[in-house]
Amino acid sequence: MSLGWEDLRETIGARIRAREWPPGALIPAEAQLAADYGVARATVNRALQSLAEDGVIERRKRAGTRVAELPARRARLEIPVIRLEVEGRGAAYGFRVTHDAEEPLPAEIAQRMRLAEGAPLRHLTTLHLADGAPHAHEDRWLNMAALPQAADFAGLSVNEWLVAHVPFQGGDLAFLAAPAGAAEAAALEVAPGAALLVTERVTFGPEGGITHVLLWHRPGHRVETTL
Amino acid sequence: MSLGWEDLRETIGARIRAREWPPGALIPAEAQLAADYGVARATVNRALQSLAEDGVIERRKRAGTRVAELPARRARLEIPVIRLEVEGRGAAYGFRVTHDAEEPLPAEIAQRMRLAEGAPLRHLTTLHLADGAPHAHEDRWLNMAALPQAADFAGLSVNEWLVAHVPFQGGDLAFLAAPAGAAEAAALEVAPGAALLVTERVTFGPEGGITHVLLWHRPGHRVETTL
């Protein structure tokens, strides 16, 4: 049986890791690899594409394929629905909407959402609970005009409602650390100034920013992935 | 000209986003899609695989392919060599090794590296500089026995030397926030207790843990990616 592209990817990756082809080296042409391994050229192409996506090799039209000098290390991050994250730790999920009003969009958030400063947006804060204890404090601006249908947040947290109902087009994600302000400290029951991991997320739909979320996690929270 | 798999992926993705196939809906079989779009079944398969990798659809043998109920949102994170990160911001990179000794591996790090507690490992701390000012404080444990060749950290930071010289097999990555301890505060010239973004990384080679790194970033540092 001939190799599949995943097998070929693994085989070529092993030769690169073994330094048979060191960083910067040109690796054989697709046609040559196809002949060497007795596979279709499309299979070779797919395997090389995957290695290139992972930053292991660099492909240039005409110049050929080289082993990367500084192989990029890329990780995939899964952004969970908070309910599933809490349940995944064996805790019961709950949430409490602690603020819900239409307010003018602050300048900094407007810039990140690519919307006009002062535009009236829905501003919600939500406390996410794990077994009844604070898990994360969410501060969200929501562009109701960008939603494809009437929103109903009675049964689902806004987080989950959006994931389930709003087509996903793209967005920005950032991790930062910040000291708990008065609101976050009160919500999460920690001392003001406590070092908290914050994720900032903006998602965009076909007509611009849909939502901006700051998620303040309890001290000790880790976002984990594998390389 | 017939569609490539990327085009087909985009087309099917658009139909899903338009709710033609809502969350949970079964989508047509590969053979049907191949006939509908006049493409090879392998092309359909590749497009569906890509959508499945991104959590848009769920494929089950025999049961067919469904639109995900809660589409996972996945991001790719690129882990840069610190020199390139600093230079990418238009600053001059520099580094200073502030500690370098063989020491017994602490229990917590040993567990993360899957090595024996108390094993003698090289312990290095490095201050990474941007235009001469502190950028990040690195606390690293390095398993010299796992290195494929004699290491020379004179010209390159350990970070860059490893990326360039040590075959990459896999690892764990975490983001967390922590208050600056005395060592971090002194190195980064911030007040003790300042909220800092920390990345923890362990990389593994064929024979186990190669290195464990805690990277303490200056206040305000953001790790950014797109969705």
Short mmCIF file of C-alpha atoms in Angstrom, two decimals:
data_model
loop_
_atom_site.label_atom_id
_atom_site.label_comp_id
_atom_site.label_asym_id
_atom_site.label_seq_id
_atom_site.Cartn_x
_atom_site.Cartn_y
_atom_site.Cartn_z
CA MET A 1 0.00 0.00 0.00
CA SER A 2 1.35 3.41 -0.82
CA LEU A 3 1.87 6.10 1.76
CA GLY A 4 -0.83 8.63 2.62
CA TRP A 5 0.12 12.26 2.89
CA GLU A 6 0.17 12.14 6.70
CA ASP A 7 2.65 9.24 6.61
CA LEU A 8 4.78 11.04 4.07
CA ARG A 9 4.65 14.21 6.18
CA GLU A 10 5.88 12.20 9.14
CA THR A 11 8.63 10.55 7.11
CA ILE A 12 9.92 13.80 5.68
CA GLY A 13 9.62 15.48 9.07
CA ALA A 14 11.73 12.71 10.60
CA ARG A 15 14.46 13.17 7.98
CA ILE A 16 14.49 16.90 8.74
CA ARG A 17 14.60 16.34 12.50
CA ALA A 18 17.43 13.85 12.02
CA ARG A 19 19.34 16.65 10.26
CA GLU A 20 19.66 14.62 7.09
CA TRP A 21 18.50 17.94 5.63
CA PRO A 22 19.77 20.60 8.03
CA PRO A 23 18.25 24.08 8.47
CA GLY A 24 18.51 26.02 5.23
CA ALA A 25 19.06 22.92 3.07
CA LEU A 26 17.20 22.46 -0.19
CA ILE A 27 15.09 19.32 -0.14
CA PRO A 28 14.41 17.19 -3.23
CA ALA A 29 11.84 18.36 -5.76
CA GLU A 30 8.26 17.08 -5.56
CA ALA A 31 8.69 14.86 -8.60
CA GLN A 32 11.79 13.30 -7.05
CA LEU A 33 10.08 12.67 -3.71
CA ALA A 34 7.05 11.22 -5.50
CA ALA A 35 9.32 8.79 -7.36
CA ASP A 36 11.35 7.95 -4.22
CA TYR A 37 8.27 7.07 -2.21
CA GLY A 38 6.11 5.70 -5.02
CA VAL A 39 3.29 8.15 -4.38
CA ALA A 40 1.33 10.64 -6.44
CA ARG A 41 2.80 14.09 -6.75
CA ALA A 42 -0.40 15.46 -5.16
CA THR A 43 0.40 13.41 -2.06
CA VAL A 44 3.87 14.93 -1.88
CA ASN A 45 2.40 18.36 -2.39
CA ARG A 46 -0.08 17.90 0.43
CA ALA A 47 2.61 16.63 2.82
CA LEU A 48 4.93 19.54 2.00
CA GLN A 49 2.07 22.01 2.34
CA SER A 50 1.36 20.73 5.82
CA LEU A 51 5.03 20.99 6.81
CA ALA A 52 5.12 24.51 5.39
CA GLU A 53 2.00 25.48 7.37
CA ASP A 54 3.81 24.35 10.49
CA GLY A 55 6.86 26.40 9.61
CA VAL A 56 9.15 23.40 9.21
CA ILE A 57 9.96 24.15 5.57
CA GLU A 58 9.73 27.17 3.32
CA ARG A 59 8.41 26.80 -0.19
CA ARG A 60 9.23 29.32 -2.89
CA LYS A 61 8.06 29.12 -6.44
CA ARG A 62 10.98 28.23 -8.69
CA ALA A 63 13.55 28.49 -5.85
CA GLY A 64 12.34 25.19 -4.41
CA THR A 65 11.73 24.01 -0.88
CA ARG A 66 14.15 24.60 1.96
CA VAL A 67 14.25 23.50 5.55
CA ALA A 68 13.45 26.58 7.64
CA GLU A 69 16.44 28.27 9.30
CA LEU A 70 14.42 29.08 12.40
CA PRO A 71 11.48 26.73 12.35
CA ALA A 72 8.47 28.62 13.61
CA ARG A 73 6.80 26.93 16.53
CA ARG A 74 3.09 27.15 16.11
CA ALA A 75 0.38 26.10 18.44
CA ARG A 76 -3.32 25.70 17.87
CA LEU A 77 -5.43 27.28 20.52
CA GLU A 78 -8.95 26.15 21.03
CA ILE A 79 -11.22 28.85 22.41
CA PRO A 80 -13.81 27.03 24.43
CA VAL A 81 -17.33 28.02 25.24
CA ILE A 82 -16.97 28.90 28.94
CA ARG A 83 -19.69 26.46 30.00
CA LEU A 84 -17.79 23.60 28.37
CA GLU A 85 -14.53 24.75 29.93
CA VAL A 86 -16.07 24.70 33.40
CA GLU A 87 -17.85 21.39 32.81
CA GLY A 88 -14.62 19.94 31.42
CA ARG A 89 -13.13 20.46 34.88
CA GLY A 90 -15.93 18.51 36.43
CA ALA A 91 -17.68 21.55 37.90
CA ALA A 92 -21.26 22.72 37.47
CA TYR A 93 -21.54 25.80 35.28
CA GLY A 94 -23.65 28.81 36.09
CA PHE A 95 -23.71 32.47 35.18
CA ARG A 96 -25.17 35.73 36.40
CA VAL A 97 -25.65 38.83 34.25
CA THR A 98 -24.48 41.63 36.55
CA HIS A 99 -24.97 44.61 34.24
CA ASP A 100 -26.98 45.11 31.04
CA ALA A 101 -27.52 48.55 29.51
CA GLU A 102 -27.18 50.45 26.25
CA GLU A 103 -24.19 52.77 26.59
CA PRO A 104 -21.98 54.88 24.33
CA LEU A 105 -18.97 52.94 23.07
CA PRO A 106 -15.70 54.10 24.69
CA ALA A 107 -12.98 55.29 22.33
CA GLU A 108 -10.55 52.45 22.97
CA ILE A 109 -13.14 49.71 22.41
CA ALA A 110 -14.54 51.52 19.37
CA GLN A 111 -11.11 51.45 17.79
CA ARG A 112 -10.73 47.73 18.39
CA MET A 113 -14.22 47.01 17.04
CA ARG A 114 -13.67 49.37 14.07
CA LEU A 115 -16.87 51.21 14.99
CA ALA A 116 -17.62 54.86 15.77
CA GLU A 117 -16.79 56.16 19.24
CA GLY A 118 -19.94 56.88 21.23
CA ALA A 119 -22.16 54.56 19.16
CA PRO A 120 -24.88 53.12 21.39
CA LEU A 121 -23.96 49.49 22.05
CA ARG A 122 -25.22 46.98 24.52
CA HIS A 123 -22.84 46.67 27.46
CA LEU A 124 -23.11 43.51 29.54
CA THR A 125 -21.09 42.14 32.38
CA THR A 126 -21.47 38.50 33.30
CA LEU A 127 -20.06 36.49 36.16
CA HIS A 128 -19.29 32.92 35.12
CA LEU A 129 -19.50 30.44 37.97
CA ALA A 130 -17.95 27.04 38.61
CA ASP A 131 -19.79 25.13 41.33
CA GLY A 132 -21.26 28.45 42.42
CA ALA A 133 -17.86 30.15 42.87
CA PRO A 134 -16.53 32.92 40.60
CA HIS A 135 -14.72 31.54 37.57
CA ALA A 136 -14.40 34.52 35.24
CA HIS A 137 -15.72 38.04 34.94
CA GLU A 138 -16.82 39.04 31.46
CA ASP A 139 -17.07 42.62 30.24
CA ARG A 140 -18.72 42.67 26.84
CA TRP A 141 -19.81 45.24 24.27
CA LEU A 142 -22.30 43.87 21.80
CA ASN A 143 -23.37 45.39 18.49
CA MET A 144 -27.02 44.29 18.40
CA ALA A 145 -27.36 45.66 14.86
CA ALA A 146 -24.83 43.07 13.70
CA LEU A 147 -26.79 40.09 15.02
CA PRO A 148 -28.58 38.00 12.42
CA GLN A 149 -31.66 37.51 14.60
CA ALA A 150 -33.28 38.65 17.82
CA ALA A 151 -31.09 37.63 20.72
CA ASP A 152 -32.44 35.80 23.74
CA PHE A 153 -29.96 35.49 26.57
CA ALA A 154 -32.41 34.07 29.10
CA GLY A 155 -31.27 30.45 28.90
CA LEU A 156 -27.77 30.70 27.49
CA SER A 157 -24.90 32.98 28.44
CA VAL A 158 -24.18 35.60 25.78
CA ASN A 159 -20.93 33.77 25.11
CA GLU A 160 -22.69 30.55 24.22
CA TRP A 161 -25.61 32.22 22.42
CA LEU A 162 -23.20 34.01 20.09
CA VAL A 163 -21.16 30.90 19.37
CA ALA A 164 -24.32 28.98 18.56
CA HIS A 165 -26.14 31.70 16.59
CA VAL A 166 -23.74 34.14 15.05
CA PRO A 167 -21.78 33.12 11.99
CA PHE A 168 -18.12 33.43 12.67
CA GLN A 169 -16.05 35.43 10.25
CA GLY A 170 -12.86 36.32 12.02
CA GLY A 171 -11.46 38.24 14.90
CA ASP A 172 -8.59 39.26 17.09
CA LEU A 173 -7.47 37.53 20.24
CA ALA A 174 -4.95 38.69 22.82
CA PHE A 175 -3.63 37.45 26.14
CA LEU A 176 -2.42 39.91 28.71
CA ALA A 177 -2.01 40.24 32.45
CA ALA A 178 -3.59 43.08 34.39
CA PRO A 179 -4.15 43.98 38.02
CA ALA A 180 -7.74 43.49 39.17
CA GLY A 181 -9.60 46.80 39.24
CA ALA A 182 -12.36 47.47 41.74
CA ALA A 183 -15.08 45.87 39.60
CA GLU A 184 -13.09 42.74 38.78
CA ALA A 185 -11.86 42.33 42.34
CA ALA A 186 -15.41 42.54 43.69
CA ALA A 187 -16.78 40.14 41.07
CA LEU A 188 -14.04 37.56 41.45
CA GLU A 189 -13.68 38.01 45.21
CA VAL A 190 -9.97 38.79 45.07
CA ALA A 191 -7.88 41.67 46.36
CA PRO A 192 -7.71 44.75 44.13
CA GLY A 193 -4.44 44.64 42.23
CA ALA A 194 -4.32 40.83 42.09
CA ALA A 195 -2.53 39.64 38.94
CA LEU A 196 -5.20 38.31 36.58
CA LEU A 197 -4.96 36.69 33.19
CA VAL A 198 -7.15 38.60 30.75
CA THR A 199 -8.20 37.55 27.30
CA GLU A 200 -9.40 40.20 24.92
CA ARG A 201 -11.41 39.08 21.93
CA VAL A 202 -13.05 40.97 19.12
CA THR A 203 -15.13 39.17 16.52
CA PHE A 204 -16.15 40.56 13.20
CA GLY A 205 -19.09 39.74 10.99
CA PRO A 206 -19.71 40.76 7.41
CA GLU A 207 -20.63 44.29 8.53
CA GLY A 208 -17.94 44.98 11.12
CA GLY A 209 -17.45 44.39 14.79
CA ILE A 210 -19.98 42.13 16.50
CA THR A 211 -18.62 41.98 19.98
CA HIS A 212 -15.68 42.95 22.17
CA VAL A 213 -15.03 40.87 25.25
CA LEU A 214 -12.60 41.21 28.12
CA LEU A 215 -12.54 38.05 30.16
CA TRP A 216 -10.90 38.35 33.58
CA HIS A 217 -9.95 34.96 35.01
CA ARG A 218 -9.50 33.96 38.62
CA PRO A 219 -5.89 33.95 39.88
CA GLY A 220 -4.11 30.74 38.90
CA HIS A 221 -6.03 30.31 35.64
CA ARG A 222 -3.92 28.86 32.85
CA VAL A 223 -4.65 28.70 29.15
CA GLU A 224 -2.93 25.55 27.94
CA THR A 225 -2.13 24.07 24.60
CA THR A 226 0.38 21.75 23.03
CA LEU A 227 3.09 22.45 20.50
CA MET B 1 -11.61 25.34 -14.48
CA SER B 2 -12.70 23.21 -11.57
CA LEU B 3 -12.55 24.39 -8.00
CA GLY B 4 -9.49 23.79 -5.81
CA TRP B 5 -10.05 22.49 -2.30
CA GLU B 6 -9.51 25.95 -0.77
CA ASP B 7 -12.25 27.38 -3.02
CA LEU B 8 -14.55 24.53 -2.16
CA ARG B 9 -13.81 24.97 1.52
CA GLU B 10 -14.75 28.63 1.22
CA THR B 11 -17.94 27.80 -0.70
CA ILE B 12 -19.11 25.19 1.78
CA GLY B 13 -18.13 27.43 4.68
CA ALA B 14 -20.24 30.23 3.21
CA ARG B 15 -23.28 27.95 2.93
CA ILE B 16 -22.82 26.97 6.57
CA ARG B 17 -22.41 30.56 7.71
CA ALA B 18 -25.51 31.52 5.72
CA ARG B 19 -27.37 28.87 7.77
CA GLU B 20 -28.38 26.98 4.65
CA TRP B 21 -27.15 24.08 6.78
CA PRO B 22 -27.75 25.17 10.38
CA PRO B 23 -25.85 23.88 13.43
CA GLY B 24 -26.38 20.14 13.79
CA ALA B 25 -27.58 19.65 10.19
CA LEU B 26 -26.28 16.77 8.13
CA ILE B 27 -24.52 18.00 5.01
CA PRO B 28 -24.50 16.14 1.70
CA ALA B 29 -22.22 13.15 1.25
CA GLU B 30 -18.82 13.54 -0.36
CA ALA B 31 -19.91 11.88 -3.58
CA GLN B 32 -22.88 14.23 -3.83
CA LEU B 33 -20.78 17.33 -3.21
CA ALA B 34 -18.22 16.10 -5.74
CA ALA B 35 -20.98 15.74 -8.34
CA ASP B 36 -22.58 19.09 -7.42
CA TYR B 37 -19.34 21.01 -7.84
CA GLY B 38 -17.78 18.91 -10.59
CA VAL B 39 -14.66 18.15 -8.59
CA ALA B 40 -12.80 15.01 -7.57
CA ARG B 41 -13.93 13.34 -4.39
CA ALA B 42 -10.42 13.86 -2.98
CA THR B 43 -10.94 17.59 -3.37
CA VAL B 44 -14.17 17.41 -1.39
CA ASN B 45 -12.46 15.29 1.22
CA ARG B 46 -9.62 17.77 1.61
CA ALA B 47 -12.05 20.72 1.94
CA LEU B 48 -14.15 18.91 4.53
CA GLN B 49 -11.05 17.87 6.45
CA SER B 50 -9.95 21.47 6.67
CA LEU B 51 -13.40 22.56 7.90
CA ALA B 52 -13.34 19.75 10.45
CA GLU B 53 -9.88 20.79 11.67
CA ASP B 54 -11.29 24.25 12.26
CA GLY B 55 -14.23 22.81 14.19
CA VAL B 56 -16.84 24.00 11.70
CA ILE B 57 -18.11 20.51 10.95
CA GLU B 58 -17.92 17.13 12.64
CA ARG B 59 -17.20 14.04 10.60
CA ARG B 60 -18.13 10.60 11.82
CA LYS B 61 -17.56 7.40 9.96
CA ARG B 62 -20.86 6.04 8.65
CA ALA B 63 -22.91 8.70 10.49
CA GLY B 64 -21.87 11.35 7.96
CA THR B 65 -20.85 14.96 8.34
CA ARG B 66 -22.74 17.47 10.46
CA VAL B 67 -22.41 21.16 11.02
CA ALA B 68 -20.98 21.59 14.53
CA GLU B 69 -23.50 22.60 17.20
CA LEU B 70 -20.97 24.83 18.89
CA PRO B 71 -18.33 25.58 16.30
CA ALA B 72 -14.97 25.59 18.05
CA ARG B 73 -13.03 28.75 17.53
CA ARG B 74 -9.44 27.94 16.96
CA ALA B 75 -6.51 30.22 16.63
CA ARG B 76 -3.00 29.58 15.47
CA LEU B 77 -0.37 30.99 17.72
CA GLU B 78 3.08 31.62 16.40
CA ILE B 79 5.77 31.38 19.05
CA PRO B 80 8.45 33.76 17.95
CA VAL B 81 12.12 33.69 18.64
CA ILE B 82 12.44 36.57 21.12
CA ARG B 83 15.04 38.36 19.04
CA LEU B 84 12.67 38.44 16.08
CA GLU B 85 9.80 39.59 18.30
CA VAL B 86 11.86 42.53 19.56
CA GLU B 87 13.21 43.38 16.12
CA GLY B 88 9.69 43.14 14.72
CA ARG B 89 8.80 46.07 16.95
CA GLY B 90 11.62 48.10 15.51
CA ALA B 91 13.85 47.81 18.57
CA ALA B 92 17.41 46.54 18.85
CA TYR B 93 17.63 43.16 20.55
CA GLY B 94 20.11 42.27 23.24
CA PHE B 95 20.36 39.76 26.05
CA ARG B 96 22.30 39.20 29.23
CA VAL B 97 22.72 35.82 30.93
CA THR B 98 22.20 36.66 34.61
CA HIS B 99 22.59 33.18 36.11
CA ASP B 100 24.12 29.95 34.83
CA ALA B 101 24.72 26.96 37.08
CA GLU B 102 24.05 23.25 37.36
CA GLU B 103 21.38 22.75 40.01
CA PRO B 104 19.04 19.99 41.19
CA LEU B 105 15.71 20.08 39.38
CA PRO B 106 12.84 21.27 41.64
CA ALA B 107 9.90 18.89 42.03
CA GLU B 108 7.35 21.01 40.18
CA ILE B 109 9.58 21.53 37.13
CA ALA B 110 10.64 17.87 37.15
CA GLN B 111 7.02 16.85 36.89
CA ARG B 112 6.39 19.15 33.95
CA MET B 113 9.55 17.94 32.18
CA ARG B 114 8.77 14.29 33.00
CA LEU B 115 12.24 13.95 34.56
CA ALA B 116 13.42 12.88 38.02
CA GLU B 117 13.27 15.40 40.83
CA GLY B 118 16.74 16.53 41.88
CA ALA B 119 18.38 15.57 38.59
CA PRO B 120 21.28 17.95 37.88
CA LEU B 121 20.15 20.29 35.12
CA ARG B 122 21.55 23.51 33.82
CA HIS B 123 19.63 26.47 35.22
CA LEU B 124 19.93 29.74 33.34
CA THR B 125 18.25 33.06 33.70
CA THR B 126 18.44 35.53 30.86
CA LEU B 127 17.29 39.10 30.58
CA HIS B 128 16.07 39.92 27.09
CA LEU B 129 16.49 43.57 26.15
CA ALA B 130 14.75 45.86 23.68
CA ASP B 131 16.79 48.97 22.93
CA GLY B 132 18.72 48.23 26.12
CA ALA B 133 15.61 48.18 28.34
CA PRO B 134 14.20 45.03 29.98
CA HIS B 135 11.81 43.16 27.67
CA ALA B 136 11.41 39.75 29.30
CA HIS B 137 13.00 37.73 32.07
CA GLU B 138 13.62 34.09 31.21
CA ASP B 139 14.02 31.34 33.80
CA ARG B 140 15.13 28.16 32.05
CA TRP B 141 16.03 24.60 33.00
CA LEU B 142 17.97 22.83 30.31
CA ASN B 143 18.65 19.12 30.01
CA MET B 144 22.12 19.20 28.45
CA ALA B 145 22.04 15.42 28.02
CA ALA B 146 19.13 15.82 25.62
CA LEU B 147 20.98 18.18 23.30
CA PRO B 148 22.15 16.68 20.01
CA GLN B 149 25.47 18.54 20.07
CA ALA B 150 27.66 20.71 22.27
CA ALA B 151 25.86 23.94 22.99
CA ASP B 152 27.48 27.33 22.53
CA PHE B 153 25.44 30.20 23.91
CA ALA B 154 28.11 32.86 23.40
CA GLY B 155 26.63 34.46 20.30
CA LEU B 156 23.00 33.42 20.42
CA SER B 157 20.52 33.46 23.28
CA VAL B 158 19.65 29.98 24.52
CA ASN B 159 16.18 30.54 23.09
CA GLU B 160 17.49 31.09 19.59
CA TRP B 161 20.23 28.46 19.81
CA LEU B 162 17.67 25.81 20.72
CA VAL B 163 15.27 26.80 17.96
CA ALA B 164 18.09 26.66 15.44
CA HIS B 165 19.82 23.51 16.68
CA VAL B 166 17.43 21.24 18.51
CA PRO B 167 14.95 19.19 16.56
CA PHE B 168 11.48 20.01 17.68
CA GLN B 169 9.26 17.13 18.68
CA GLY B 170 6.47 18.60 20.75
CA GLY B 171 5.73 20.39 23.93
CA ASP B 172 3.32 22.12 26.25
CA LEU B 173 2.56 25.80 26.30
CA ALA B 174 0.59 27.78 28.86
CA PHE B 175 -0.30 31.41 29.45
CA LEU B 176 -0.87 32.65 32.95
CA ALA B 177 -0.67 35.82 34.99
CA ALA B 178 1.46 36.07 38.11
CA PRO B 179 2.66 38.79 40.44
CA ALA B 180 6.32 39.71 39.97
CA GLY B 181 8.49 38.04 42.63
CA ALA B 182 11.64 39.68 43.92
CA ALA B 183 13.82 38.27 41.13
CA GLU B 184 11.43 39.18 38.32
CA ALA B 185 10.76 42.62 39.74
CA ALA B 186 14.49 43.38 39.98
CA ALA B 187 15.19 42.04 36.49
CA LEU B 188 12.32 43.85 34.80
CA GLU B 189 12.60 47.01 36.93
CA VAL B 190 8.99 46.87 38.13
CA ALA B 191 7.41 46.88 41.58
CA PRO B 192 7.18 43.50 43.31
CA GLY B 193 3.66 42.18 42.86
CA ALA B 194 3.15 43.83 39.47
CA ALA B 195 0.80 41.77 37.28
CA LEU B 196 2.93 40.06 34.64
CA LEU B 197 2.03 37.84 31.72
CA VAL B 198 3.98 34.61 31.99
CA THR B 199 4.38 31.95 29.35
CA GLU B 200 5.43 28.51 30.44
CA ARG B 201 6.84 26.19 27.82
CA VAL B 202 8.20 22.69 27.98
CA THR B 203 9.67 21.03 24.93
CA PHE B 204 10.29 17.36 24.50
CA GLY B 205 12.76 15.51 22.35
CA PRO B 206 12.91 11.81 21.55
CA GLU B 207 14.30 11.08 25.02
CA GLY B 208 12.12 13.30 27.18
CA GLY B 209 12.16 16.88 28.39
CA ILE B 210 14.70 19.17 26.77
CA THR B 211 13.89 22.46 28.40
CA HIS B 212 11.42 24.21 30.67
CA VAL B 213 11.06 27.96 30.32
CA LEU B 214 9.16 30.55 32.26
CA LEU B 215 9.12 33.83 30.41
CA TRP B 216 8.07 36.86 32.44
CA HIS B 217 7.05 39.77 30.27
CA ARG B 218 7.08 43.46 31.07
CA PRO B 219 3.71 44.92 32.19
CA GLY B 220 1.51 45.71 29.20
CA HIS B 221 2.86 42.87 27.06
CA ARG B 222 0.21 41.28 24.86
CA VAL B 223 0.33 38.03 22.95
CA GLU B 224 -1.83 38.59 19.91
CA THR B 225 -3.28 36.40 17.22
CA THR B 226 -6.21 36.32 14.87
CA LEU B 227 -9.19 34.02 14.76
#
